PDB file of C-alpha atoms in Angstrom:
ATOM      1  CA  GLU A  10      59.044   7.905  30.542  1.00 66.00           C
ATOM      2  CA  ALA A  11      60.167   5.034  28.334  1.00 82.00           C
ATOM      3  CA  GLY A  12      58.247   1.780  28.613  1.00 93.00           C
ATOM      4  CA  VAL A  13      59.513  -1.775  28.803  1.00 96.00           C
ATOM      5  CA  ALA A  14      61.648  -2.618  25.771  1.00 96.00           C
ATOM      6  CA  GLN A  15      61.962  -6.077  24.297  1.00 97.00           C
ATOM      7  CA  SER A  16      63.830  -7.516  21.355  1.00 96.00           C
ATOM      8  CA  PRO A  17      63.528  -9.117  18.966  1.00 96.00           C
ATOM      9  CA  ARG A  18      59.826  -8.665  18.206  1.00 95.00           C
ATOM     10  CA  TYR A  19      59.650 -11.819  16.107  1.00 96.00           C
ATOM     11  CA  LYS A  20      61.803 -14.920  15.853  1.00 97.00           C
ATOM     12  CA  ILE A  21      61.482 -18.066  13.779  1.00 98.00           C
ATOM     13  CA  ILE A  22      63.759 -20.998  14.531  1.00 97.00           C
ATOM     14  CA  GLU A  23      63.971 -24.715  13.899  1.00 97.00           C
ATOM     15  CA  LYS A  24      63.376 -27.128  16.766  1.00 96.00           C
ATOM     16  CA  ARG A  25      66.509 -27.936  18.741  1.00 96.00           C
ATOM     17  CA  GLN A  26      68.002 -24.528  17.967  1.00 97.00           C
ATOM     18  CA  SER A  27      68.732 -21.923  20.632  1.00 97.00           C
ATOM     19  CA  VAL A  28      67.160 -18.517  21.032  1.00 97.00           C
ATOM     20  CA  ALA A  29      67.566 -15.579  23.385  1.00 98.00           C
ATOM     21  CA  PHE A  30      65.267 -12.705  24.238  1.00 98.00           C
ATOM     22  CA  TRP A  31      66.238  -9.405  25.783  1.00 97.00           C
ATOM     23  CA  CYS A  32      64.284  -7.087  28.072  1.00 97.00           C
ATOM     24  CA  ASN A  33      65.008  -3.617  29.397  1.00 96.00           C
ATOM     25  CA  PRO A  34      62.568  -2.642  32.151  1.00 95.00           C
ATOM     26  CA  ILE A  35      61.257   0.768  33.096  1.00 94.00           C
ATOM     27  CA  SER A  36      63.947   2.751  34.857  1.00 92.00           C
ATOM     28  CA  GLY A  37      63.795   2.303  38.623  1.00 90.00           C
ATOM     29  CA  HIS A  38      61.608  -0.793  38.554  1.00 92.00           C
ATOM     30  CA  ALA A  39      63.144  -3.345  40.888  1.00 90.00           C
ATOM     31  CA  THR A  40      60.963  -6.264  39.880  1.00 92.00           C
ATOM     32  CA  LEU A  41      61.103  -7.931  36.477  1.00 94.00           C
ATOM     33  CA  TYR A  42      58.945 -10.773  35.189  1.00 95.00           C
ATOM     34  CA  TRP A  43      59.100 -13.087  32.202  1.00 97.00           C
ATOM     35  CA  TYR A  44      55.851 -14.640  30.997  1.00 97.00           C
ATOM     36  CA  GLN A  45      54.956 -17.126  28.313  1.00 97.00           C
ATOM     37  CA  GLN A  46      51.630 -16.559  26.575  1.00 95.00           C
ATOM     38  CA  ILE A  47      50.288 -19.263  24.307  1.00 93.00           C
ATOM     39  CA  LEU A  48      47.642 -18.169  21.813  1.00 88.00           C
ATOM     40  CA  GLY A  49      44.209 -17.938  23.412  1.00 86.00           C
ATOM     41  CA  GLN A  50      45.472 -18.168  26.979  1.00 89.00           C
ATOM     42  CA  GLY A  51      46.458 -15.818  29.752  1.00 90.00           C
ATOM     43  CA  PRO A  52      50.115 -15.173  30.527  1.00 94.00           C
ATOM     44  CA  LYS A  53      52.005 -17.814  32.495  1.00 94.00           C
ATOM     45  CA  LEU A  54      54.744 -16.605  34.807  1.00 94.00           C
ATOM     46  CA  LEU A  55      58.114 -18.160  34.068  1.00 97.00           C
ATOM     47  CA  ILE A  56      60.396 -16.250  36.423  1.00 96.00           C
ATOM     48  CA  GLN A  57      60.326 -13.235  38.721  1.00 94.00           C
ATOM     49  CA  PHE A  58      63.407 -11.217  39.659  1.00 93.00           C
ATOM     50  CA  GLN A  59      63.761  -8.608  42.332  1.00 90.00           C
ATOM     51  CA  ASN A  60      66.844  -6.574  41.519  1.00 87.00           C
ATOM     52  CA  ASN A  61      69.234  -9.306  40.378  1.00 84.00           C
ATOM     53  CA  GLY A  62      67.893 -12.055  42.634  1.00 91.00           C
ATOM     54  CA  VAL A  63      65.352 -14.713  41.654  1.00 93.00           C
ATOM     55  CA  VAL A  64      62.106 -14.521  43.639  1.00 90.00           C
ATOM     56  CA  ASP A  65      60.260 -17.347  41.906  1.00 92.00           C
ATOM     57  CA  ASP A  66      61.256 -19.656  39.063  1.00 95.00           C
ATOM     58  CA  SER A  67      59.009 -22.561  39.976  1.00 93.00           C
ATOM     59  CA  GLN A  68      57.363 -22.662  36.549  1.00 93.00           C
ATOM     60  CA  LEU A  69      60.519 -22.259  34.504  1.00 96.00           C
ATOM     61  CA  PRO A  70      61.419 -25.495  32.631  1.00 94.00           C
ATOM     62  CA  LYS A  71      64.969 -25.439  33.830  1.00 94.00           C
ATOM     63  CA  ASP A  72      66.131 -28.252  31.598  1.00 95.00           C
ATOM     64  CA  ARG A  73      65.846 -25.909  28.610  1.00 97.00           C
ATOM     65  CA  PHE A  74      65.055 -22.415  29.821  1.00 97.00           C
ATOM     66  CA  SER A  75      67.402 -20.070  31.643  1.00 97.00           C
ATOM     67  CA  ALA A  76      67.195 -16.430  32.609  1.00 97.00           C
ATOM     68  CA  GLU A  77      69.470 -13.886  34.152  1.00 95.00           C
ATOM     69  CA  ARG A  78      69.316 -10.298  35.251  1.00 94.00           C
ATOM     70  CA  LEU A  79      72.834  -9.027  35.601  1.00 81.00           C
ATOM     71  CA  LYS A  80      73.298  -5.788  37.551  1.00 84.00           C
ATOM     72  CA  GLY A  81      69.591  -5.742  38.350  1.00 82.00           C
ATOM     73  CA  VAL A  82      68.553  -3.969  35.157  1.00 90.00           C
ATOM     74  CA  ASP A  83      68.399  -5.752  31.766  1.00 95.00           C
ATOM     75  CA  SER A  84      67.420  -9.376  31.545  1.00 97.00           C
ATOM     76  CA  THR A  85      67.790 -12.177  29.027  1.00 97.00           C
ATOM     77  CA  LEU A  86      65.709 -15.312  28.666  1.00 98.00           C
ATOM     78  CA  LYS A  87      67.213 -18.231  26.751  1.00 98.00           C
ATOM     79  CA  ILE A  88      65.752 -21.433  25.391  1.00 98.00           C
ATOM     80  CA  GLN A  89      68.144 -24.235  24.485  1.00 96.00           C
ATOM     81  CA  PRO A  90      67.136 -26.446  22.764  1.00 96.00           C
ATOM     82  CA  ALA A  91      63.737 -25.201  21.575  1.00 97.00           C
ATOM     83  CA  LYS A  92      60.760 -27.514  21.138  1.00 96.00           C
ATOM     84  CA  LEU A  93      57.666 -27.078  19.007  1.00 97.00           C
ATOM     85  CA  GLU A  94      55.558 -26.407  22.115  1.00 95.00           C
ATOM     86  CA  ASP A  95      57.708 -23.379  22.957  1.00 97.00           C
ATOM     87  CA  SER A  96      55.973 -21.442  20.186  1.00 97.00           C
ATOM     88  CA  ALA A  97      54.376 -18.560  22.055  1.00 97.00           C
ATOM     89  CA  VAL A  98      54.703 -14.886  22.857  1.00 96.00           C
ATOM     90  CA  TYR A  99      57.285 -14.135  25.531  1.00 97.00           C
ATOM     91  CA  LEU A 100      56.362 -11.104  27.568  1.00 97.00           C
ATOM     92  CA  CYS A 101      58.548  -9.103  29.885  1.00 97.00           C
ATOM     93  CA  ALA A 102      57.035  -6.899  32.572  1.00 96.00           C
ATOM     94  CA  SER A 103      58.422  -4.683  35.281  1.00 95.00           C
ATOM     95  CA  SER A 104      57.062  -3.058  38.404  1.00 91.00           C
ATOM     96  CA  LEU A 105      58.011  -1.224  41.497  1.00 85.00           C
ATOM     97  CA  VAL A 106      58.150  -3.735  44.339  1.00 69.00           C
ATOM     98  CA  THR A 107      54.468  -3.391  45.177  1.00 68.00           C
ATOM     99  CA  GLY A 108      53.005  -1.810  42.112  1.00 76.00           C
ATOM    100  CA  GLU A 109      51.213  -2.720  38.963  1.00 87.00           C
ATOM    101  CA  GLN A 110      53.108  -4.496  36.228  1.00 92.00           C
ATOM    102  CA  PHE A 111      53.872  -2.775  32.944  1.00 93.00           C
ATOM    103  CA  PHE A 112      54.441  -4.948  29.929  1.00 95.00           C
ATOM    104  CA  GLY A 113      56.675  -4.778  26.908  1.00 96.00           C
ATOM    105  CA  PRO A 114      55.477  -5.511  23.361  1.00 94.00           C
ATOM    106  CA  GLY A 115      56.548  -9.161  23.575  1.00 95.00           C
ATOM    107  CA  THR A 116      58.555 -11.472  21.347  1.00 96.00           C
ATOM    108  CA  ARG A 117      56.590 -13.826  19.135  1.00 96.00           C
ATOM    109  CA  LEU A 118      58.517 -17.094  18.826  1.00 97.00           C
ATOM    110  CA  THR A 119      57.705 -19.662  16.173  1.00 97.00           C
ATOM    111  CA  VAL A 120      59.464 -23.017  16.398  1.00 97.00           C
ATOM    112  CA  LEU A 121      59.314 -25.077  13.188  1.00 96.00           C
TER     113      LEU A 121
ATOM    114  CA  ALA B  30      43.622 -21.410  46.674  1.00 83.00           C
ATOM    115  CA  GLN B  31      43.453 -18.248  44.627  1.00 89.00           C
ATOM    116  CA  LYS B  32      41.566 -18.120  41.386  1.00 94.00           C
ATOM    117  CA  VAL B  33      40.139 -15.654  38.877  1.00 96.00           C
ATOM    118  CA  THR B  34      37.189 -16.595  36.687  1.00 96.00           C
ATOM    119  CA  GLN B  35      36.128 -14.761  33.574  1.00 97.00           C
ATOM    120  CA  ALA B  36      33.166 -16.801  32.462  1.00 95.00           C
ATOM    121  CA  GLN B  37      32.569 -14.879  29.232  1.00 97.00           C
ATOM    122  CA  THR B  38      34.919 -16.265  26.600  1.00 96.00           C
ATOM    123  CA  GLU B  39      33.800 -13.902  23.855  1.00 97.00           C
ATOM    124  CA  ILE B  40      31.367 -11.010  23.647  1.00 97.00           C
ATOM    125  CA  SER B  41      30.258  -9.325  20.444  1.00 97.00           C
ATOM    126  CA  VAL B  42      28.320  -6.057  20.415  1.00 97.00           C
ATOM    127  CA  VAL B  43      27.552  -3.303  17.967  1.00 97.00           C
ATOM    128  CA  GLU B  44      29.364  -0.008  18.326  1.00 97.00           C
ATOM    129  CA  LYS B  45      27.833   2.435  20.830  1.00 97.00           C
ATOM    130  CA  GLU B  46      26.320  -0.329  22.943  1.00 97.00           C
ATOM    131  CA  ASP B  47      27.322  -0.637  26.585  1.00 97.00           C
ATOM    132  CA  VAL B  48      29.074  -3.840  27.579  1.00 98.00           C
ATOM    133  CA  THR B  49      30.045  -5.378  30.920  1.00 98.00           C
ATOM    134  CA  LEU B  50      32.861  -7.851  31.380  1.00 98.00           C
ATOM    135  CA  ASP B  51      32.535 -10.065  34.434  1.00 98.00           C
ATOM    136  CA  CYS B  52      35.308 -11.064  36.818  1.00 98.00           C
ATOM    137  CA  VAL B  53      34.914 -13.259  39.889  1.00 98.00           C
ATOM    138  CA  TYR B  54      37.834 -13.952  42.181  1.00 97.00           C
ATOM    139  CA  GLU B  55      38.602 -16.331  45.047  1.00 96.00           C
ATOM    140  CA  THR B  56      41.015 -15.724  47.890  1.00 94.00           C
ATOM    141  CA  ARG B  57      41.043 -16.086  51.643  1.00 93.00           C
ATOM    142  CA  ASP B  58      43.520 -13.259  52.078  1.00 91.00           C
ATOM    143  CA  THR B  59      42.152 -10.012  53.442  1.00 90.00           C
ATOM    144  CA  THR B  60      44.680  -7.854  51.600  1.00 91.00           C
ATOM    145  CA  TYR B  61      44.776  -8.271  47.860  1.00 93.00           C
ATOM    146  CA  TYR B  62      44.760  -6.288  44.644  1.00 93.00           C
ATOM    147  CA  LEU B  63      42.618  -6.580  41.554  1.00 94.00           C
ATOM    148  CA  PHE B  64      43.615  -5.529  38.065  1.00 95.00           C
ATOM    149  CA  TRP B  65      42.260  -5.195  34.569  1.00 97.00           C
ATOM    150  CA  TYR B  66      44.520  -5.347  31.528  1.00 96.00           C
ATOM    151  CA  LYS B  67      43.674  -4.851  27.862  1.00 97.00           C
ATOM    152  CA  GLN B  68      45.424  -6.808  25.112  1.00 96.00           C
ATOM    153  CA  PRO B  69      44.629  -5.356  21.661  1.00 94.00           C
ATOM    154  CA  PRO B  70      45.443  -7.277  18.478  1.00 90.00           C
ATOM    155  CA  SER B  71      48.939  -5.781  18.531  1.00 87.00           C
ATOM    156  CA  GLY B  72      49.613  -8.010  21.537  1.00 88.00           C
ATOM    157  CA  GLU B  73      50.907  -5.601  24.173  1.00 90.00           C
ATOM    158  CA  LEU B  74      49.204  -5.865  27.553  1.00 94.00           C
ATOM    159  CA  VAL B  75      48.012  -2.454  28.683  1.00 94.00           C
ATOM    160  CA  PHE B  76      47.364  -1.738  32.341  1.00 93.00           C
ATOM    161  CA  LEU B  77      43.892  -0.275  32.971  1.00 95.00           C
ATOM    162  CA  ILE B  78      43.280  -0.261  36.707  1.00 93.00           C
ATOM    163  CA  ARG B  79      44.489  -1.509  40.066  1.00 92.00           C
ATOM    164  CA  ARG B  80      42.175  -1.698  43.066  1.00 92.00           C
ATOM    165  CA  ASN B  81      43.072  -2.771  46.583  1.00 90.00           C
ATOM    166  CA  SER B  82      40.778  -4.862  48.742  1.00 92.00           C
ATOM    167  CA  PHE B  83      40.084  -2.046  51.193  1.00 91.00           C
ATOM    168  CA  ASP B  84      38.762   0.341  48.595  1.00 88.00           C
ATOM    169  CA  GLU B  85      35.304  -0.623  47.375  1.00 86.00           C
ATOM    170  CA  GLN B  86      34.551   2.669  45.719  1.00 86.00           C
ATOM    171  CA  ASN B  87      33.573   2.357  42.110  1.00 87.00           C
ATOM    172  CA  GLU B  88      35.923   3.950  39.630  1.00 89.00           C
ATOM    173  CA  ILE B  89      35.111   5.809  36.450  1.00 90.00           C
ATOM    174  CA  SER B  90      37.608   6.824  33.813  1.00 92.00           C
ATOM    175  CA  GLY B  91      36.013   8.293  30.729  1.00 95.00           C
ATOM    176  CA  ARG B  92      33.925   5.557  29.118  1.00 96.00           C
ATOM    177  CA  TYR B  93      35.341   2.909  31.439  1.00 97.00           C
ATOM    178  CA  SER B  94      33.957   2.070  34.854  1.00 96.00           C
ATOM    179  CA  TRP B  95      34.659  -0.629  37.384  1.00 96.00           C
ATOM    180  CA  ASN B  96      32.355  -2.090  40.018  1.00 96.00           C
ATOM    181  CA  PHE B  97      34.071  -3.810  42.938  1.00 96.00           C
ATOM    182  CA  GLN B  98      31.818  -5.819  45.262  1.00 94.00           C
ATOM    183  CA  LYS B  99      33.493  -7.809  48.027  1.00 93.00           C
ATOM    184  CA  SER B 100      30.167  -9.384  48.999  1.00 93.00           C
ATOM    185  CA  THR B 101      30.061 -11.232  45.681  1.00 95.00           C
ATOM    186  CA  SER B 102      33.845 -11.344  45.087  1.00 96.00           C
ATOM    187  CA  SER B 103      33.403  -9.570  41.807  1.00 97.00           C
ATOM    188  CA  PHE B 104      35.255  -6.823  39.987  1.00 97.00           C
ATOM    189  CA  ASN B 105      33.289  -6.096  36.839  1.00 97.00           C
ATOM    190  CA  PHE B 106      34.304  -3.763  34.035  1.00 98.00           C
ATOM    191  CA  THR B 107      31.840  -1.740  31.973  1.00 98.00           C
ATOM    192  CA  ILE B 108      32.533   0.102  28.745  1.00 97.00           C
ATOM    193  CA  THR B 109      29.921   2.717  27.936  1.00 97.00           C
ATOM    194  CA  ALA B 110      29.217   3.650  24.322  1.00 97.00           C
ATOM    195  CA  SER B 111      31.675   1.092  22.996  1.00 97.00           C
ATOM    196  CA  GLN B 112      33.925   1.880  20.049  1.00 97.00           C
ATOM    197  CA  VAL B 113      35.667  -0.339  17.505  1.00 96.00           C
ATOM    198  CA  VAL B 114      39.011   0.526  19.139  1.00 95.00           C
ATOM    199  CA  ASP B 115      37.803  -1.206  22.291  1.00 97.00           C
ATOM    200  CA  SER B 116      38.061  -4.542  20.500  1.00 97.00           C
ATOM    201  CA  ALA B 117      40.620  -6.556  22.425  1.00 97.00           C
ATOM    202  CA  VAL B 118      41.071  -9.353  24.906  1.00 97.00           C
ATOM    203  CA  TYR B 119      40.526  -8.140  28.449  1.00 98.00           C
ATOM    204  CA  PHE B 120      42.135  -9.880  31.396  1.00 97.00           C
ATOM    205  CA  CYS B 121      41.200  -9.635  35.035  1.00 97.00           C
ATOM    206  CA  ALA B 122      43.938 -10.512  37.547  1.00 95.00           C
ATOM    207  CA  LEU B 123      44.465 -10.861  41.267  1.00 94.00           C
ATOM    208  CA  SER B 124      47.609 -10.405  43.339  1.00 91.00           C
ATOM    209  CA  LEU B 125      48.222 -11.001  46.991  1.00 86.00           C
ATOM    210  CA  ASP B 126      50.146  -8.921  49.460  1.00 71.00           C
ATOM    211  CA  SER B 127      52.660 -11.711  49.935  1.00 68.00           C
ATOM    212  CA  ASN B 128      54.371 -11.736  46.566  1.00 71.00           C
ATOM    213  CA  TYR B 129      52.478  -9.452  44.168  1.00 79.00           C
ATOM    214  CA  GLN B 130      52.409 -12.113  41.465  1.00 86.00           C
ATOM    215  CA  LEU B 131      49.418 -11.889  39.166  1.00 91.00           C
ATOM    216  CA  ILE B 132      46.871 -14.675  39.052  1.00 92.00           C
ATOM    217  CA  TRP B 133      45.202 -14.293  35.685  1.00 94.00           C
ATOM    218  CA  GLY B 134      41.736 -15.011  34.428  1.00 95.00           C
ATOM    219  CA  ALA B 135      41.384 -16.685  31.043  1.00 94.00           C
ATOM    220  CA  GLY B 136      40.436 -13.442  29.364  1.00 96.00           C
ATOM    221  CA  THR B 137      37.340 -12.216  27.549  1.00 97.00           C
ATOM    222  CA  LYS B 138      37.575 -11.436  23.861  1.00 97.00           C
ATOM    223  CA  LEU B 139      35.508  -8.338  23.095  1.00 98.00           C
ATOM    224  CA  ILE B 140      34.471  -7.671  19.523  1.00 97.00           C
ATOM    225  CA  ILE B 141      32.934  -4.328  18.699  1.00 97.00           C
ATOM    226  CA  LYS B 142      31.254  -4.323  15.296  1.00 96.00           C
ATOM    227  CA  PRO B 143      30.865  -1.057  13.389  1.00 94.00           C
TER     228      PRO B 143
END
């Protein structure tokens, strides 16, 4: 069974530029999560989808971050415009509704 | 409020030693789930175990074992005969029956020296 796929693996941008990350969850997993992980810290939940509906986006900085999950499968997370403090690893995870979360390899974002 | 505490920031041991990573959680819910994840230097979070609040049996999987004690709100993780490949950051997490979101501990960095 294929795991959670994410791309790109690495991205370097200048501040104020835009960037987008893509995630393809494990087949059949209804729930998809985006996390931000700053070096030395645990993951911080940004947004949780169930199918194509948003369950929780309370910690998503909506002035610059947006996410969508069209058709309840793939998802994209966008940052526009990026700030220096957005430098982090962005992790995507998926789960069955009640199950454990499985994580992708992450995208390491560096904002210069 | 829910919380997970991993008091050990970093542990360093010599290969073949046994090592225990501590995890203490707080919740008033009676139904909850506890998890351990491993994050090696490559960065990908790897699921290790999920335990529900009604199952206090200890679990053993090869060199890994977990001790769940509701009386002390702890879910500790022991690696027996540690190996260099066990070097990683280990996270303990808690989720509730209401939304299944993970509440993460700060992680323990484990260094296994050859």
